[in-house]
Amino acid sequence: MSRKWTRRDVIGALGASGAMAGMGRVAGAAGPTAAGGSAAIIRDGKIVQPQRDLPLLHETEVLVVGAGPAGVCAALAARRTGAQVTLVERYGHFGGLWTGGLVLIVAGMHDNKGRQVIQGVGEEIMKRLDKLDRGVIPRRPNVDPTIDAEAAKYVMVEMIEEAGIDVVLHCWGVDAIVEGNTVRGAVFESKSGRQAILAKVVVDASGDGDIFAAAGAEFNQITFHIGLVCRIGNLDKVDQAKAAGKKPRGLGARTPIEGVNWVNMAGPKEQNCLDVKTLSKLEMSHRKFIWNQVEAIRKTPGYEQVYLVETAPQLGVRMSRMLDGVQKVMYDDVMSGKPLADVVAVGGDWRKPEQRIAAWHIPYGAMVPKRVENLLATGRCVSGDPRLADHLRIIPTCFVTGHAAGVAAALCVLDNCPPRAAEVAKIQQILRDQGAFLG
Amino acid sequence: MEATNCELDSEVTESKREGRKRRLFRLLVRCAFLSAMTAALLGLAPWPWAPMVVPALSPYIMVAAGLAGPTTETAALAGAGAPTWMPFSVAALVGLPVLMLVLFRRRWFCRYACPVGLLSEPFRRLHSLSRRERVGVRGLKLPHLGRWIVLATLSGACLGYPLAIWLDPLAIFSGSFGLVRNAAGMAGWVALSALLLILLSNVLWPHAWCLRVCPLGATQELLALPQRLLQGRPGGTLAAAREASPDRLPRRSVLSFGAGLLAAGAGVRVAVGPWSRAHRAERDAIRPPGAAGAGQFPWLCVRCGNCVRSCPEGIIHPDERPAEPAGLLAPMIRFDKTYCRETCRRCTEVCPSGAIRRLSLDEKRRTPIGLAEVDMSLCLLAPENGERECGVCGPACPYAAIRFEFDYDTYISTPTVDAAKCTGCGACEIACPGTNDAQRSQSARPIRLRRAVYVVA
């Protein structure tokens, strides 16, 4: 039909093309998307995260990233020393691998003389567990104790709430906030989205040194074995007569719960503990192995009632990054029990009493990065010889390094000095006042 | 007979004839040598090779080791570095000046340098102080044992087995310092006793050792033989000797040469023959890096104790329970608390006879002394031993020779030694916590303490 365009037609055509143009803008690459501009986009074959401002979740004095044994002790100690503390944790529980990873045993509390060298805040947690029914296997001198994970999780919730520490769980520390070489806080991901927490001093208790790595501190990463711990039950229902002394593989060791054992797994060695493909593959492989191992136990005469209680919610990642700090814990010093002037933490040995080494020292500088300011590393990722991994990563060492880092961080806030310039003698004094054993 | 004795004893009479000034000068030189040697053996000199100089001064050791050195065993080991004809280059250089002087002035060493000779003086005085009739060497009719020892040793050396190289007085003197540092134990006592025996023998028979038994002295005599023959000195030529006793010198030489060959042959048989294998100990001894072949090493070693004392880790010990008699008190390595450090090569710098070849640090790191092996029945990673989270041997190895093989079906890790990288340094052995200690205490018969990871020669 070719009739002459009326005024109505012109207005209609203009309106339609205008609407189409508008829709085109909405649907096109340029301009706001349905997600409001925050989703990642693909541009020129690359996946790009558009720049945006991060909301500030919180501002605090001492920020502790990670609530494993080191992080919990750091937070409690910093609070007690007098700073405002925020504790952030990626899982939903406190205790890290100690509870969530079902490590359970606090192996390495004593030295070759049979003294319990692990004191301070860590020992306070243990004392609270002593008071609970089935919190810990009744403690004996010179014997490393085994706890119950649920009891420890509960005890730590109580202690942290009593102390008045701000807590954010289910929140993963993913980046550092830096001004040149100085750390100003950290960035977190959670269900609430990507958010920032600013702090005067940051304590990296993430175990993997995620924050110090993001901030550009020097470190080296070592490979290590990855396992998965499980708990099995009904060991008190084993028919010993039927078993006739034959023990199947993988019975593990006692826990405070009657009939329930925890079963360790060393796992394949030399793994890259930061590779998600490795973690995924091993998680599934371990789960299958554990299931099959328990099935094999159930097929052993007398052990038919045994069952798999749980596999640990946390994969047994034992060691990855180690800070390259101002000082390093040296192998020969540890083996010879050399006393250090700058000692802020003293460790023990998990071996049989006659094989143990003497109490060994960790200097303050092992927690301080070489160039990055306002940041302290604590827990297994402190600066040390890789051959000392088995000494630095164990739970009791994390207790004492956490305690030391917490005190140091709070002191830096109160004295308004950078961690690099903190007075070690003052740190040592406060640690002693808080019950720590420094040799 | 008189003529020959007179010739050999001329040194004694010469001493009697010399003037006071000369005697004082000689005494000072002898004291200087004794002090210098003592200082060197005590490790007081700033150079690491200083202790080596003491026994290396001996022409007896130098000639014997020099003849024995370039045999197939040593040659095979001389891969990188030292040329095969001089497996102990620095030691040879030290002995060379002494050798040269001997050719001109026979017995100068005894008169001016030998510490055993100087230390014997007070004992000789004791002899002359006693009321008993002097029993001089002339009256003793002691046969020239030294000459036969030297001929036997040198004959054996031609086959690669210098039989009695350890009878050298400088080696004995050196060995007696074993009681001072690194406590060589039995070896130190043996050497000290031998030294005291020699010194005390002077009370009864002064100069008996020096003139009749000492192989170093006899070597000097042997080396001076061409000179004597050439210069035609009275009483020294073959003719004069034949005059004095027609068939004395040549027949004895032939006899001792023959005896030496026989002894060398027997020695070789003992060292490497099937007899010794049957009696071999549980493990062959681990020798220091750069050591001569297993059969030859105990024969080349003069038991001076330098390597034992030089080891900063103290892992070298004289073998008190050898697999074969020839290996008695020869140095062996035992890792008790520490290992053969990858930064050290001290023991290769102090051997005077080339039993341990001189190595650079680079060569030492590439020279295996043994190979690590894994006994899974003791390893803590095995399920029967608790499937513990062990793995200390891997990071302990300075050469990264230990990896772990993980079986994804059995979920067992096994430490695996890369033979191409392993030098047998023992770092893994001393780190390993898995021992048969429990089995040992329960066993009726003695079992050697073993670790799950251990080094074999």
mmCIF file of C-alpha atoms in Angstrom, chain A residues 224-225 249-250 264-271 281-282 284-287 289 293 318 331-332 350-352 355 386-387 390 393, chain B residues 339 341 381 383 387-392 394-397 402-406 408-413 431-435 437:
data_model
loop_
_atom_site.group_PDB
_atom_site.id
_atom_site.type_symbol
_atom_site.label_atom_id
_atom_site.label_comp_id
_atom_site.label_asym_id
_atom_site.label_seq_id
_atom_site.Cartn_x
_atom_site.Cartn_y
_atom_site.Cartn_z
ATOM 1 C CA PHE A 224 53.290 -31.050 50.443
ATOM 2 C CA HIS A 225 51.111 -34.092 50.984
ATOM 3 C CA ARG A 249 44.007 -51.194 58.170
ATOM 4 C CA GLY A 250 42.809 -47.718 59.033
ATOM 5 C CA ASN A 264 44.541 -39.788 59.542
ATOM 6 C CA MET A 265 45.644 -39.952 55.934
ATOM 7 C CA ALA A 266 49.051 -38.848 54.740
ATOM 8 C CA GLY A 267 48.012 -38.795 51.095
ATOM 9 C CA PRO A 268 50.119 -38.263 47.990
ATOM 10 C CA LYS A 269 53.231 -36.168 48.514
ATOM 11 C CA GLU A 270 54.636 -33.224 46.569
ATOM 12 C CA GLN A 271 51.241 -31.732 45.753
ATOM 13 C CA LYS A 281 40.740 -34.428 42.238
ATOM 14 C CA LEU A 282 42.120 -35.402 45.630
ATOM 15 C CA MET A 284 37.037 -37.023 45.340
ATOM 16 C CA SER A 285 39.772 -39.655 45.293
ATOM 17 C CA HIS A 286 40.153 -39.494 49.049
ATOM 18 C CA ARG A 287 36.458 -39.750 49.643
ATOM 19 C CA PHE A 289 39.321 -44.384 49.271
ATOM 20 C CA GLN A 293 38.597 -48.580 53.423
ATOM 21 C CA ARG A 318 48.979 -28.944 55.224
ATOM 22 C CA TYR A 331 66.931 -25.597 60.793
ATOM 23 C CA ASP A 332 70.153 -25.950 62.762
ATOM 24 C CA TRP A 350 55.448 -34.515 68.750
ATOM 25 C CA ARG A 351 57.769 -37.522 68.688
ATOM 26 C CA LYS A 352 58.271 -40.159 71.351
ATOM 27 C CA GLN A 355 63.401 -38.917 70.374
ATOM 28 C CA PRO A 386 61.046 -25.678 54.471
ATOM 29 C CA ARG A 387 62.540 -28.639 56.309
ATOM 30 C CA ASP A 390 56.423 -30.333 60.210
ATOM 31 C CA ARG A 393 52.417 -26.207 60.834
ATOM 32 C CA TYR B 339 76.348 -36.830 57.547
ATOM 33 C CA ARG B 341 78.259 -32.434 54.216
ATOM 34 C CA LEU B 381 54.909 -44.696 55.672
ATOM 35 C CA PRO B 383 50.629 -49.406 56.897
ATOM 36 C CA GLU B 387 51.159 -45.120 58.010
ATOM 37 C CA ARG B 388 52.627 -42.062 59.718
ATOM 38 C CA GLU B 389 52.961 -38.685 58.063
ATOM 39 C CA CYS B 390 56.676 -39.087 57.606
ATOM 40 C CA GLY B 391 58.697 -37.838 54.673
ATOM 41 C CA VAL B 392 61.750 -36.322 56.306
ATOM 42 C CA GLY B 394 63.034 -36.191 50.971
ATOM 43 C CA PRO B 395 63.783 -32.638 52.139
ATOM 44 C CA ALA B 396 66.824 -33.867 54.072
ATOM 45 C CA CYS B 397 68.628 -34.905 50.886
ATOM 46 C CA ILE B 402 64.642 -38.897 47.070
ATOM 47 C CA ARG B 403 61.152 -38.727 45.610
ATOM 48 C CA PHE B 404 57.960 -40.339 46.816
ATOM 49 C CA GLU B 405 55.960 -42.692 44.657
ATOM 50 C CA PHE B 406 52.281 -42.690 45.654
ATOM 51 C CA TYR B 408 46.550 -44.363 44.107
ATOM 52 C CA ASP B 409 45.140 -47.868 44.626
ATOM 53 C CA THR B 410 46.833 -48.787 47.897
ATOM 54 C CA TYR B 411 47.293 -45.162 49.031
ATOM 55 C CA ILE B 412 50.838 -45.946 50.167
ATOM 56 C CA SER B 413 53.799 -43.612 49.573
ATOM 57 C CA ALA B 431 67.057 -37.968 59.415
ATOM 58 C CA CYS B 432 65.113 -41.235 59.264
ATOM 59 C CA PRO B 433 63.126 -41.943 62.442
ATOM 60 C CA GLY B 434 62.155 -45.484 61.444
ATOM 61 C CA THR B 435 64.530 -47.882 63.202
ATOM 62 C CA ASP B 437 65.257 -50.496 67.729
#
